[in-house]
Amino acid sequence: MAAAQQQKHPPRFSTENNLGLDLTWMNAVSQWGTRARPTENGLTLGAINLGVYGEIPEVYANDSEMARGSIPRPGAIGVGNPVREKAEVWTDDVPDLYEESIRRRWRPSLDIPWETIAPLSPELELATAQFVTVLSENALVCLDVIARWLREISYGFHEVKLLMAVQEFEAGRHFEAFRKRAVVNGGRLGFESSGKFLRLLCDSKTFNETSMLLHITHASFARTLYNAGAKFSSSEGDRTLFTLCAADMERWLAYGTVRLRGMLENKPDRREQVHSYLLRGEIALTEDWHRDTPFREALAVLLGGGLAGVGEGPKRVGELRSRQVDDYLEQLDQASLPERRERIFPGLRT
Amino acid sequence: MAVDSNTLEMLRSDTGPALDLSWLEGVELTDRIAPSKRGLILSDIAAARADTAPEHSENLSLRPRGTRQILNATRVAMRLRDKADTWAENCALLYEEALARQWSSATDIPWETLKPLPDDLELAMCQLCTHLCEVEFTAADVPGQWIPAISPDHFEVKLFLATQAMDEARHLEVFRKRALANGGGLMRQSADSAASALRSIMDASDFTEMSVITHVVGEGQVLTMFRMGEFVGLSEAEKKIFRLVAQDESRHVAFGVMHLKYIAEHQPWRREEIHSYLDRAEPSLVMHKGGRIFGTAFTERLEPLIMLLGGGRDHLNEGMTSIEEITRRMVNEYMQRLSVAGFGDRRGRCIPAIEPYLEPTRS
C-alpha cells in the first residue's frame, strides 16, 4: 500500500471540564489527518515521513527533547545536543538502513550453528581464538564509541539516533559472538591488540571524525577480514559467524560512505580536514599492524592452513592486507575521495 | 593438547620470514563447550571457563575480561572499575533475553487493525504518543553516556545497556509510527519535556543514581502503565504495542532492581544516599490528588491517559477513577520492587503523597 496523507482541518474542542484539567493540548496538533500506510516492508520509518514530519531541517534549531514535527512549547529547556547540522549526520537512506538492520537481526546464541565447529589442530584453534579475540575487542570499543554519540545527536535527526542505537547493539552482538567463538572449541582468549587505532576512535572529538574512522576506516578493514574469515573457515559455524558480521558491516559502510559524500558536497571546505582524519587513522592502523605480532601470525597460520603452511602464511597475510587497503580505497572512491589513492599513508601499503 | 614446542623452535630457526609464535607456546586446549537447548549463551560460557567479573578491575587497557595483556597496549581511563558501581547479577541473562525478544515495529504490529477513532480519542492517543516519543528519546540516550566509562572487565553491563538503547529506540519509533498512522499527527511538546523533567536522569553523575531514577522509578512507572495497555489501547495494534513495550521495560526494571540489590548487599553504607535519590524521584509517581492534577507539569502526560481510560471527552470522571487505580498499582509495585532490592524500609520513609496509595504488606 502506498503512503497516504489526508489533509483536513483539525477538530476543535472546548477545554471546559469539572476536573480542572487543562485540555488545551486537544487543540494543538501540527498536521492533522496524517495516515501513513504500511509498505511491502511494513510500516517503516520512511513511510511515516509525511509532510512536516518528513522535513529534515538543514539545522535543527530546537535543542529540547521535542520530537521533530510536534508543536514546541516556548521556553523549553535545552538538553545540549551539539550535533545539529543535517550535513554532519544525514543520508537519505538512514531510515531504510535502520529498518534493514531490524529485519536482519540475528542471535549469536542460536543463529550460529556452533555444533558444526569440529575440533581443530591446536595451532589452528589457537590461531582462530587469537584472530577473534582482536575482533571481539574491536567490537566492544565500537560499542563504547557509538554509545557516546547517541546523546550528542539532535532529536531533529531521530532516524540517525535510531541507526546509531542499532549499530551499538550490533557491535555488542559482534563482541559477544567473537568472544563465544574464542572459547567454544577448546581455545582461549588470545592477546589484546596494541590499540592505537581503537584509542584514536575513543578520542575522536567530532561526529565527522568518528564516522570516518568508524564507518569507513574500521568498517572497511573489518569487512575485508570478516570476508576472509568466511573463506578460510572450515566449518559452517565459523562461516555463518563471519558472513553475518560482514553483512552488518556493509550497512555501516553504506551509511559512512554516503554520509561522507553528502558532507563533502555540502561542505567542500572540509575536504582537507577529512584527509587529516583519514591520515591519522592510517598511521594508527599501520602502528597496530607492526606491533600486533600475535594477530599477524595467527592470520598467517589460518591462511597457511596450519603450521605446515606457515611459511606461505606471511605472503598470504600480505595479500590480505593489500586487499584491505584496496577495499578501503574503493570505499573512499565511492565517497568521492578518489585522490586518497595518491595520498594514503605509505606505511599502510606494506 | 598444546602446540609442539619443537615444531615452534624449528619454525623460528627456519630461513623463511622471522616468526615469533610465542603466543602459541604453552597454551593447552581445554574442553569444548556444547550449546544447550537455549543455544550458546554467555552464562554457559562463563560457567564452563570459571570466568567471573572481578570485584575491582585493575585493567586499564581496552581489553575485555580474560584477554591476555600485552605490555605496550595503550592505557585508557575507565572511571567505573568497581563491580558494585554498575553490576547486576542478572545482566548477562537479561542481555540474552533481550536478543531473544527483539521485535520489529514495522512488521510485528498489526497496523491494519487500526480503525478510525472519534477525534477526541485519536487526539488523546496522539498526544500520549508524542509524550512517549520524548520519554523514549531520553531513555535511549542515557545508557550510552555511561557505557564508555564501564570497565571492559564488566562487559555484561555494557551489553545490557546496549540492548536498552536498542529497545528504547524501537519504542521511540513505534510511538511515532502510531501517532502518524491513524489520521492524527504529532501534538504538543509536553510540559515536563519542556521543563526537562528528564534532565534529572541526564544530569545524574553517578551510575547508581541514574539507575535508581531511570530503571527503578521511571521505567517502573511506565511499566505499570504499559501493563494497563489493554485498557488504554483501542485496537489490537495499540494493545500489542503496549504489550511488547512492557516486555522490554520489564527487563530494564529488572536490571535496576538487581543493581540496587547488589549495592544493598555489597555497599550497605550507600543506603542513605540511595534514599536521597528516591526522595527526589518519588514525586513523579503521584501526579494528582483528590481528583485534581498537580499544576500543569503533567498535563500532556496524564490528561490524554485520563481521556483514553475513561473512553472520551465526555467521560473524564471515569478516566480519573482509572488513574487512581493505576497510581495505586504503580506505588505498590514500586514498593514491592524496592523490597526485593533490599530497601523494604522505604515504606516507612516514602514521601507523604505516596502513603494513601500504599497497601498493607503481605505477611
CSV table of N, CA and C in Angstrom, one decimal, chain A residues 11 13-14 16 18-19 21-26 28 30-34 36 41-43 48 53 64-66 68 70-71 73 76-78 98-99 102 107 109 114 117 133 143-144 147 150-151 155 158 161-162 166 168 172 175-176 179-180 183-186 188-192 194-195 199 291 297-298 307 310, chain B residues 3 11 19-21 23 27 29-30 32-33 39-40 45 49 51 61 63 65 67-70 72-75 95-96 99-100 106 111 119 123 127 134 137 141 144-145 147-148 155 158 162 166 169 173 176-177 180 183-189 191 193-196 198-199 202 292-293 299-300 303 307 313 317:
chain,number,residue,atom,x,y,z
A,11,PRO,N,-9.9,19.0,14.5
A,11,PRO,CA,-11.1,19.3,15.2
A,11,PRO,C,-10.9,20.4,16.3
A,13,PHE,N,-12.0,21.5,20.2
A,13,PHE,CA,-12.7,21.1,21.4
A,13,PHE,C,-12.8,22.1,22.5
A,14,SER,N,-13.8,22.2,23.2
A,14,SER,CA,-13.9,23.0,24.4
A,14,SER,C,-13.0,22.5,25.4
A,16,GLU,N,-13.4,23.2,28.6
A,16,GLU,CA,-14.1,23.3,29.9
A,16,GLU,C,-14.3,21.8,30.4
A,18,ASN,N,-15.0,19.7,34.6
A,18,ASN,CA,-15.2,19.9,36.0
A,18,ASN,C,-14.1,19.3,36.9
A,19,LEU,N,-13.0,18.9,36.2
A,19,LEU,CA,-11.9,18.4,37.0
A,19,LEU,C,-10.7,19.3,37.1
A,21,LEU,N,-9.0,20.2,34.5
A,21,LEU,CA,-7.9,19.8,33.6
A,21,LEU,C,-7.7,20.9,32.6
A,22,ASP,N,-6.5,20.9,32.0
A,22,ASP,CA,-6.1,21.9,31.1
A,22,ASP,C,-6.7,21.7,29.7
A,23,LEU,N,-6.4,20.6,29.1
A,23,LEU,CA,-7.0,20.1,27.9
A,23,LEU,C,-6.7,21.0,26.6
A,24,THR,N,-5.9,22.0,26.8
A,24,THR,CA,-5.5,22.8,25.6
A,24,THR,C,-4.8,22.1,24.6
A,25,TRP,N,-4.2,21.0,25.0
A,25,TRP,CA,-3.4,20.1,24.0
A,25,TRP,C,-4.4,19.6,23.0
A,26,MET,N,-5.6,19.5,23.3
A,26,MET,CA,-6.6,18.9,22.3
A,26,MET,C,-6.7,19.8,21.1
A,28,ALA,N,-4.0,21.4,19.8
A,28,ALA,CA,-2.6,21.7,19.4
A,28,ALA,C,-2.1,20.5,18.6
A,30,SER,N,0.0,19.4,15.0
A,30,SER,CA,0.7,20.1,13.9
A,30,SER,C,0.3,19.8,12.5
A,31,GLN,N,-0.1,18.6,12.2
A,31,GLN,CA,-0.6,18.2,10.9
A,31,GLN,C,-1.7,17.1,11.0
A,32,TRP,N,-2.9,17.6,11.3
A,32,TRP,CA,-4.0,16.6,11.5
A,32,TRP,C,-4.3,15.9,10.1
A,33,GLY,N,-4.6,14.7,10.3
A,33,GLY,CA,-5.0,13.9,9.1
A,33,GLY,C,-3.9,13.1,8.5
A,34,THR,N,-2.8,12.9,9.2
A,34,THR,CA,-1.7,12.1,8.7
A,34,THR,C,-2.0,10.6,8.9
A,36,ALA,N,-0.2,7.4,7.7
A,36,ALA,CA,0.9,6.6,7.0
A,36,ALA,C,0.4,5.2,6.8
A,41,ASN,N,7.5,-3.6,3.2
A,41,ASN,CA,8.3,-4.0,4.4
A,41,ASN,C,7.7,-3.6,5.7
A,42,GLY,N,6.4,-3.4,5.7
A,42,GLY,CA,5.7,-3.0,6.9
A,42,GLY,C,5.6,-1.5,7.0
A,43,LEU,N,5.2,-1.0,8.2
A,43,LEU,CA,5.1,0.4,8.4
A,43,LEU,C,6.5,0.9,8.8
A,48,ILE,N,6.6,6.9,7.3
A,48,ILE,CA,5.9,7.9,8.2
A,48,ILE,C,6.4,9.3,8.0
A,53,TYR,N,6.3,16.1,9.0
A,53,TYR,CA,7.1,15.1,9.7
A,53,TYR,C,8.3,14.5,9.0
A,64,SER,N,15.6,21.1,22.6
A,64,SER,CA,15.0,20.4,23.7
A,64,SER,C,14.7,19.0,23.4
A,65,GLU,N,13.9,18.3,24.2
A,65,GLU,CA,13.6,16.9,23.9
A,65,GLU,C,12.4,16.7,23.0
A,66,MET,N,12.0,17.8,22.3
A,66,MET,CA,10.8,17.7,21.5
A,66,MET,C,11.0,16.8,20.3
A,68,ARG,N,10.6,15.8,16.5
A,68,ARG,CA,10.5,16.6,15.3
A,68,ARG,C,9.1,16.6,14.7
A,70,SER,N,6.4,18.0,16.2
A,70,SER,CA,5.4,18.4,17.1
A,70,SER,C,5.4,19.9,17.4
A,71,ILE,N,4.5,20.3,18.2
A,71,ILE,CA,4.4,21.8,18.4
A,71,ILE,C,5.2,22.1,19.7
A,73,ARG,N,6.9,24.0,22.8
A,73,ARG,CA,6.5,24.9,23.9
A,73,ARG,C,7.5,26.0,24.1
A,76,ALA,N,11.2,26.1,26.3
A,76,ALA,CA,11.6,24.8,26.7
A,76,ALA,C,13.1,24.8,26.9
A,77,ILE,N,13.5,24.0,27.9
A,77,ILE,CA,14.9,23.9,28.3
A,77,ILE,C,15.7,23.1,27.4
A,78,GLY,N,16.9,23.5,27.1
A,78,GLY,CA,17.8,22.7,26.1
A,78,GLY,C,18.4,21.6,26.8
A,98,TYR,N,18.1,1.6,8.9
A,98,TYR,CA,17.6,1.2,10.2
A,98,TYR,C,16.7,0.0,10.1
A,99,GLU,N,15.7,0.2,9.2
A,99,GLU,CA,14.7,-0.9,9.1
A,99,GLU,C,15.4,-2.2,8.6
A,102,ILE,N,17.0,-3.9,11.5
A,102,ILE,CA,16.0,-4.6,12.3
A,102,ILE,C,15.5,-5.9,11.7
A,107,ARG,N,20.9,-13.7,16.3
A,107,ARG,CA,21.3,-14.0,17.7
A,107,ARG,C,22.4,-15.0,17.7
A,109,SER,N,23.6,-16.7,20.0
A,109,SER,CA,23.3,-18.0,20.8
A,109,SER,C,22.7,-19.0,19.9
A,114,TRP,N,26.8,-23.6,16.2
A,114,TRP,CA,28.0,-23.8,17.0
A,114,TRP,C,28.4,-25.3,16.9
A,117,ILE,N,31.1,-26.7,14.5
A,117,ILE,CA,32.5,-26.4,14.6
A,117,ILE,C,33.2,-27.6,15.1
A,133,THR,N,39.8,-12.9,19.1
A,133,THR,CA,40.0,-12.1,20.3
A,133,THR,C,40.1,-10.6,19.9
A,143,LEU,N,31.3,-0.4,20.3
A,143,LEU,CA,30.1,-0.2,21.2
A,143,LEU,C,30.2,1.1,22.0
A,144,ASP,N,31.4,1.2,22.7
A,144,ASP,CA,31.6,2.3,23.5
A,144,ASP,C,31.5,3.6,22.7
A,147,ALA,N,28.0,4.5,21.5
A,147,ALA,CA,27.1,4.8,22.6
A,147,ALA,C,27.3,6.3,23.0
A,150,LEU,N,25.2,8.8,20.8
A,150,LEU,CA,23.7,8.8,20.8
A,150,LEU,C,23.2,10.1,21.3
A,151,ARG,N,23.6,10.5,22.5
A,151,ARG,CA,23.0,11.7,23.1
A,151,ARG,C,23.4,13.0,22.4
A,155,TYR,N,17.7,15.7,18.4
A,155,TYR,CA,16.4,15.0,18.3
A,155,TYR,C,15.8,15.3,16.9
A,158,HIS,N,16.2,12.1,14.5
A,158,HIS,CA,16.0,10.9,15.3
A,158,HIS,C,16.3,9.6,14.5
A,161,LYS,N,19.8,8.9,15.2
A,161,LYS,CA,19.9,8.3,16.5
A,161,LYS,C,19.5,6.9,16.6
A,162,LEU,N,18.4,6.6,15.9
A,162,LEU,CA,18.0,5.2,15.8
A,162,LEU,C,19.0,4.3,15.2
A,166,VAL,N,21.0,1.1,16.8
A,166,VAL,CA,21.1,-0.3,16.3
A,166,VAL,C,22.5,-0.7,16.0
A,168,GLU,N,25.1,0.3,17.8
A,168,GLU,CA,25.6,0.0,19.1
A,168,GLU,C,25.3,-1.4,19.5
A,172,GLY,N,27.7,-4.8,20.0
A,172,GLY,CA,27.6,-5.7,21.2
A,172,GLY,C,27.5,-7.2,20.7
A,175,PHE,N,30.8,-8.4,19.4
A,175,PHE,CA,31.7,-8.7,20.6
A,175,PHE,C,31.3,-10.1,21.2
A,176,GLU,N,30.0,-10.2,21.4
A,176,GLU,CA,29.6,-11.5,22.1
A,176,GLU,C,29.9,-12.7,21.2
A,179,ARG,N,33.6,-13.5,21.0
A,179,ARG,CA,34.1,-14.0,22.3
A,179,ARG,C,33.7,-15.4,22.5
A,180,LYS,N,32.4,-15.7,22.1
A,180,LYS,CA,32.0,-17.1,22.3
A,180,LYS,C,32.8,-18.0,21.4
A,183,VAL,N,36.3,-19.3,22.7
A,183,VAL,CA,36.4,-20.3,23.7
A,183,VAL,C,35.5,-21.6,23.5
A,184,VAL,N,34.6,-21.5,22.5
A,184,VAL,CA,33.7,-22.6,22.4
A,184,VAL,C,34.3,-24.0,22.0
A,185,ASN,N,35.4,-23.8,21.3
A,185,ASN,CA,36.0,-25.1,20.7
A,185,ASN,C,37.3,-25.5,21.4
A,186,GLY,N,37.4,-25.2,22.6
A,186,GLY,CA,38.6,-25.6,23.4
A,186,GLY,C,39.7,-24.6,23.5
A,188,ARG,N,41.2,-20.5,24.0
A,188,ARG,CA,41.1,-19.5,25.0
A,188,ARG,C,41.3,-18.1,24.4
A,189,LEU,N,40.9,-17.1,25.1
A,189,LEU,CA,41.1,-15.7,24.5
A,189,LEU,C,42.6,-15.5,24.4
A,190,GLY,N,42.9,-14.8,23.3
A,190,GLY,CA,44.3,-14.5,23.0
A,190,GLY,C,44.7,-13.2,23.5
A,191,PHE,N,45.8,-12.6,22.9
A,191,PHE,CA,46.3,-11.4,23.3
A,191,PHE,C,45.5,-10.2,22.8
A,192,GLU,N,45.5,-9.1,23.6
A,192,GLU,CA,44.9,-7.9,23.1
A,192,GLU,C,45.6,-7.2,22.0
A,194,SER,N,47.4,-3.8,20.3
A,194,SER,CA,48.1,-2.6,20.9
A,194,SER,C,47.2,-1.4,21.0
A,195,GLY,N,46.1,-1.4,20.2
A,195,GLY,CA,45.0,-0.5,20.5
A,195,GLY,C,45.3,1.0,20.0
A,199,ARG,N,42.2,3.5,20.3
A,199,ARG,CA,42.4,4.7,21.1
A,199,ARG,C,42.0,6.0,20.3
A,291,ARG,N,52.9,-3.8,15.5
A,291,ARG,CA,53.0,-4.2,16.9
A,291,ARG,C,52.3,-5.5,17.2
A,297,GLU,N,50.5,-13.2,13.1
A,297,GLU,CA,51.0,-14.6,12.9
A,297,GLU,C,49.8,-15.5,13.0
A,298,ALA,N,48.8,-15.2,13.7
A,298,ALA,CA,47.5,-16.0,13.7
A,298,ALA,C,46.9,-16.0,12.3
A,307,LEU,N,50.5,-24.9,10.8
A,307,LEU,CA,51.9,-24.6,10.9
A,307,LEU,C,52.7,-25.1,9.7
A,310,VAL,N,52.8,-22.4,7.3
A,310,VAL,CA,53.1,-21.1,7.9
A,310,VAL,C,54.1,-20.3,7.1
B,3,VAL,N,50.4,-26.9,21.2
B,3,VAL,CA,51.3,-26.9,20.0
B,3,VAL,C,52.7,-27.4,20.5
B,11,LEU,N,60.4,-23.8,13.4
B,11,LEU,CA,59.8,-22.8,12.5
B,11,LEU,C,60.6,-21.5,12.7
B,19,LEU,N,59.7,-15.4,12.6
B,19,LEU,CA,58.5,-15.7,13.3
B,19,LEU,C,58.7,-15.7,14.8
B,20,ASP,N,57.8,-15.2,15.5
B,20,ASP,CA,57.8,-15.2,16.9
B,20,ASP,C,57.1,-16.4,17.5
B,21,LEU,N,55.8,-16.5,17.3
B,21,LEU,CA,55.0,-17.7,17.7
B,21,LEU,C,54.9,-17.9,19.2
B,23,TRP,N,53.0,-16.6,21.2
B,23,TRP,CA,51.6,-16.6,21.6
B,23,TRP,C,51.0,-18.0,21.5
B,27,VAL,N,50.1,-23.1,25.6
B,27,VAL,CA,48.7,-22.9,25.8
B,27,VAL,C,48.0,-24.2,25.5
B,29,LEU,N,44.7,-26.6,24.9
B,29,LEU,CA,43.3,-26.6,24.6
B,29,LEU,C,42.5,-27.2,25.7
B,30,THR,N,41.4,-26.8,26.0
B,30,THR,CA,40.5,-27.3,27.0
B,30,THR,C,39.3,-27.9,26.4
B,32,ARG,N,35.7,-28.6,24.9
B,32,ARG,CA,34.8,-27.8,24.1
B,32,ARG,C,33.5,-27.6,24.8
B,33,ILE,N,32.8,-26.5,24.5
B,33,ILE,CA,31.6,-26.2,25.2
B,33,ILE,C,30.4,-26.5,24.3
B,39,GLY,N,20.8,-22.6,23.2
B,39,GLY,CA,21.8,-22.1,22.4
B,39,GLY,C,23.1,-21.9,23.2
B,40,LEU,N,24.0,-21.2,22.6
B,40,LEU,CA,25.3,-20.9,23.4
B,40,LEU,C,25.2,-19.6,24.0
B,45,ILE,N,29.1,-20.1,28.8
B,45,ILE,CA,30.5,-19.9,28.5
B,45,ILE,C,31.2,-19.5,29.8
B,49,ARG,N,34.2,-21.8,31.8
B,49,ARG,CA,35.5,-21.3,31.9
B,49,ARG,C,35.8,-20.7,33.3
B,51,ASP,N,34.7,-18.1,34.5
B,51,ASP,CA,35.0,-16.7,34.2
B,51,ASP,C,34.1,-15.8,34.9
B,61,SER,N,43.6,-1.1,30.1
B,61,SER,CA,43.7,-1.0,28.7
B,61,SER,C,42.3,-1.3,28.1
B,63,ARG,N,41.3,-4.1,26.8
B,63,ARG,CA,41.0,-5.5,26.6
B,63,ARG,C,39.8,-6.0,27.4
B,65,ARG,N,37.6,-8.7,29.6
B,65,ARG,CA,38.0,-9.7,30.6
B,65,ARG,C,38.5,-11.0,30.0
B,67,THR,N,41.1,-11.5,28.2
B,67,THR,CA,42.0,-11.3,27.1
B,67,THR,C,43.4,-11.1,27.7
B,68,ARG,N,44.4,-11.7,27.0
B,68,ARG,CA,45.8,-11.7,27.6
B,68,ARG,C,46.4,-10.3,27.3
B,69,GLN,N,47.1,-9.8,28.3
B,69,GLN,CA,47.7,-8.5,28.3
B,69,GLN,C,49.0,-8.4,27.5
B,70,ILE,N,49.1,-7.4,26.7
B,70,ILE,CA,50.5,-7.1,26.2
B,70,ILE,C,51.0,-5.8,26.8
B,72,ASN,N,52.7,-3.2,25.8
B,72,ASN,CA,52.7,-1.9,25.1
B,72,ASN,C,51.4,-1.5,24.7
B,73,ALA,N,50.3,-2.1,25.2
B,73,ALA,CA,49.0,-1.6,24.9
B,73,ALA,C,48.7,-0.2,25.4
B,74,THR,N,47.9,0.5,24.7
B,74,THR,CA,47.6,1.9,25.2
B,74,THR,C,46.7,1.8,26.4
B,75,ARG,N,46.9,2.8,27.3
B,75,ARG,CA,46.2,2.8,28.6
B,75,ARG,C,45.1,3.9,28.5
B,95,TYR,N,20.6,-9.7,29.0
B,95,TYR,CA,21.1,-9.4,27.6
B,95,TYR,C,20.6,-10.5,26.7
B,96,GLU,N,20.8,-11.7,27.0
B,96,GLU,CA,20.4,-12.8,26.1
B,96,GLU,C,18.9,-12.8,25.9
B,99,LEU,N,18.0,-10.2,23.4
B,99,LEU,CA,18.3,-10.6,22.0
B,99,LEU,C,17.2,-11.6,21.5
B,100,ALA,N,16.7,-12.4,22.4
B,100,ALA,CA,15.7,-13.4,22.0
B,100,ALA,C,14.4,-12.7,21.8
B,106,ALA,N,7.8,-2.4,12.4
B,106,ALA,CA,7.3,-2.3,11.1
B,106,ALA,C,6.4,-3.5,10.8
B,111,TRP,N,-0.7,-3.3,12.1
B,111,TRP,CA,-1.2,-1.9,11.8
B,111,TRP,C,-2.5,-1.9,11.1
B,119,ASP,N,-12.6,11.8,17.1
B,119,ASP,CA,-11.5,12.7,17.2
B,119,ASP,C,-10.9,12.9,18.5
B,123,LEU,N,-7.0,12.2,19.2
B,123,LEU,CA,-6.1,13.3,19.7
B,123,LEU,C,-5.4,12.8,21.0
B,127,GLN,N,-1.5,12.5,21.5
B,127,GLN,CA,-0.8,13.3,22.5
B,127,GLN,C,0.0,12.4,23.4
B,134,GLU,N,9.1,11.5,23.4
B,134,GLU,CA,10.1,12.3,24.2
B,134,GLU,C,10.8,11.5,25.3
B,137,PHE,N,13.1,9.0,23.8
B,137,PHE,CA,14.4,9.6,23.3
B,137,PHE,C,15.4,9.6,24.4
B,141,ASP,N,19.1,7.7,25.1
B,141,ASP,CA,20.4,8.4,25.1
B,141,ASP,C,21.2,8.1,26.4
B,144,GLY,N,23.8,5.3,27.0
B,144,GLY,CA,25.0,5.5,26.2
B,144,GLY,C,26.1,6.4,26.9
B,145,GLN,N,25.6,7.3,27.7
B,145,GLN,CA,26.5,8.2,28.4
B,145,GLN,C,27.5,7.4,29.3
B,147,ILE,N,28.2,3.9,29.1
B,147,ILE,CA,28.8,2.7,28.6
B,147,ILE,C,30.3,2.8,28.5
B,148,PRO,N,30.9,3.9,27.9
B,148,PRO,CA,32.3,4.0,27.8
B,148,PRO,C,33.1,4.0,29.1
B,155,PHE,N,31.9,-6.3,31.1
B,155,PHE,CA,31.3,-6.0,29.8
B,155,PHE,C,29.8,-6.4,29.7
B,158,LYS,N,27.8,-3.4,29.9
B,158,LYS,CA,27.8,-2.7,28.6
B,158,LYS,C,26.8,-3.3,27.6
B,162,ALA,N,23.4,-1.7,26.0
B,162,ALA,CA,23.3,-1.5,24.5
B,162,ALA,C,21.9,-2.0,24.1
B,166,MET,N,18.8,0.0,22.3
B,166,MET,CA,18.1,-0.5,21.2
B,166,MET,C,16.5,-0.6,21.4
B,169,ALA,N,15.0,2.9,21.5
B,169,ALA,CA,15.0,3.4,20.1
B,169,ALA,C,13.7,2.9,19.4
B,173,GLU,N,10.3,4.9,17.9
B,173,GLU,CA,9.8,4.8,16.6
B,173,GLU,C,8.4,4.2,16.5
B,176,ARG,N,6.0,7.0,17.5
B,176,ARG,CA,5.9,8.0,16.4
B,176,ARG,C,5.0,7.4,15.3
B,177,LYS,N,5.3,6.1,15.0
B,177,LYS,CA,4.5,5.5,13.9
B,177,LYS,C,3.0,5.5,14.3
B,180,LEU,N,1.3,8.8,13.7
B,180,LEU,CA,1.2,9.2,12.3
B,180,LEU,C,0.5,8.2,11.4
B,183,GLY,N,-4.6,8.9,11.1
B,183,GLY,CA,-5.3,10.1,10.8
B,183,GLY,C,-5.1,11.3,11.8
B,184,GLY,N,-4.2,11.1,12.7
B,184,GLY,CA,-3.9,12.2,13.7
B,184,GLY,C,-2.6,12.9,13.3
B,185,GLY,N,-1.7,12.9,14.2
B,185,GLY,CA,-0.4,13.6,14.0
B,185,GLY,C,0.2,13.8,15.3
B,186,LEU,N,1.4,14.4,15.2
B,186,LEU,CA,2.1,14.7,16.5
B,186,LEU,C,1.5,15.9,17.1
B,187,MET,N,1.5,16.0,18.4
B,187,MET,CA,0.9,17.1,19.0
B,187,MET,C,1.8,18.0,19.8
B,188,ARG,N,1.5,18.5,21.0
B,188,ARG,CA,2.3,19.5,21.6
B,188,ARG,C,3.4,18.9,22.5
B,189,GLN,N,4.5,19.5,22.4
B,189,GLN,CA,5.6,19.1,23.3
B,189,GLN,C,5.1,19.1,24.7
B,191,ALA,N,4.8,19.4,28.8
B,191,ALA,CA,5.3,20.4,29.7
B,191,ALA,C,6.5,19.8,30.5
B,193,SER,N,8.6,17.7,29.3
B,193,SER,CA,9.7,17.7,28.4
B,193,SER,C,10.3,19.1,28.3
B,194,ALA,N,9.4,20.1,28.2
B,194,ALA,CA,9.8,21.5,28.0
B,194,ALA,C,10.6,21.9,29.3
B,195,ALA,N,10.2,21.4,30.4
B,195,ALA,CA,10.8,21.8,31.7
B,195,ALA,C,12.0,20.9,31.9
B,196,SER,N,12.2,20.0,31.0
B,196,SER,CA,13.2,19.0,31.0
B,196,SER,C,13.2,18.2,32.3
B,198,LEU,N,13.2,15.3,32.5
B,198,LEU,CA,14.1,14.1,32.3
B,198,LEU,C,15.5,14.5,32.5
B,199,ARG,N,15.8,15.8,32.7
B,199,ARG,CA,17.2,16.2,32.9
B,199,ARG,C,17.8,15.5,34.2
B,202,MET,N,19.5,12.6,32.9
B,202,MET,CA,20.7,13.0,32.1
B,202,MET,C,21.8,13.6,33.0
B,292,ARG,N,-7.6,16.0,41.3
B,292,ARG,CA,-7.0,17.1,40.6
B,292,ARG,C,-5.5,16.8,40.3
B,293,ILE,N,-5.1,17.3,39.1
B,293,ILE,CA,-3.7,17.1,38.8
B,293,ILE,C,-2.9,18.2,39.4
B,299,THR,N,0.4,17.8,32.4
B,299,THR,CA,-0.8,17.9,31.5
B,299,THR,C,-0.8,16.9,30.4
B,300,GLU,N,0.3,17.0,29.5
B,300,GLU,CA,0.3,16.1,28.3
B,300,GLU,C,0.6,14.7,28.6
B,303,GLU,N,-3.4,13.8,31.1
B,303,GLU,CA,-4.7,14.1,30.6
B,303,GLU,C,-5.1,13.2,29.4
B,307,MET,N,-8.4,10.6,29.4
B,307,MET,CA,-9.4,10.5,28.3
B,307,MET,C,-9.5,9.1,27.7
B,313,ARG,N,-13.9,12.4,25.7
B,313,ARG,CA,-14.0,13.7,26.2
B,313,ARG,C,-15.1,13.8,27.3
B,317,ASN,N,-14.5,11.8,34.2
B,317,ASN,CA,-14.5,11.4,35.6
B,317,ASN,C,-14.2,9.9,35.7
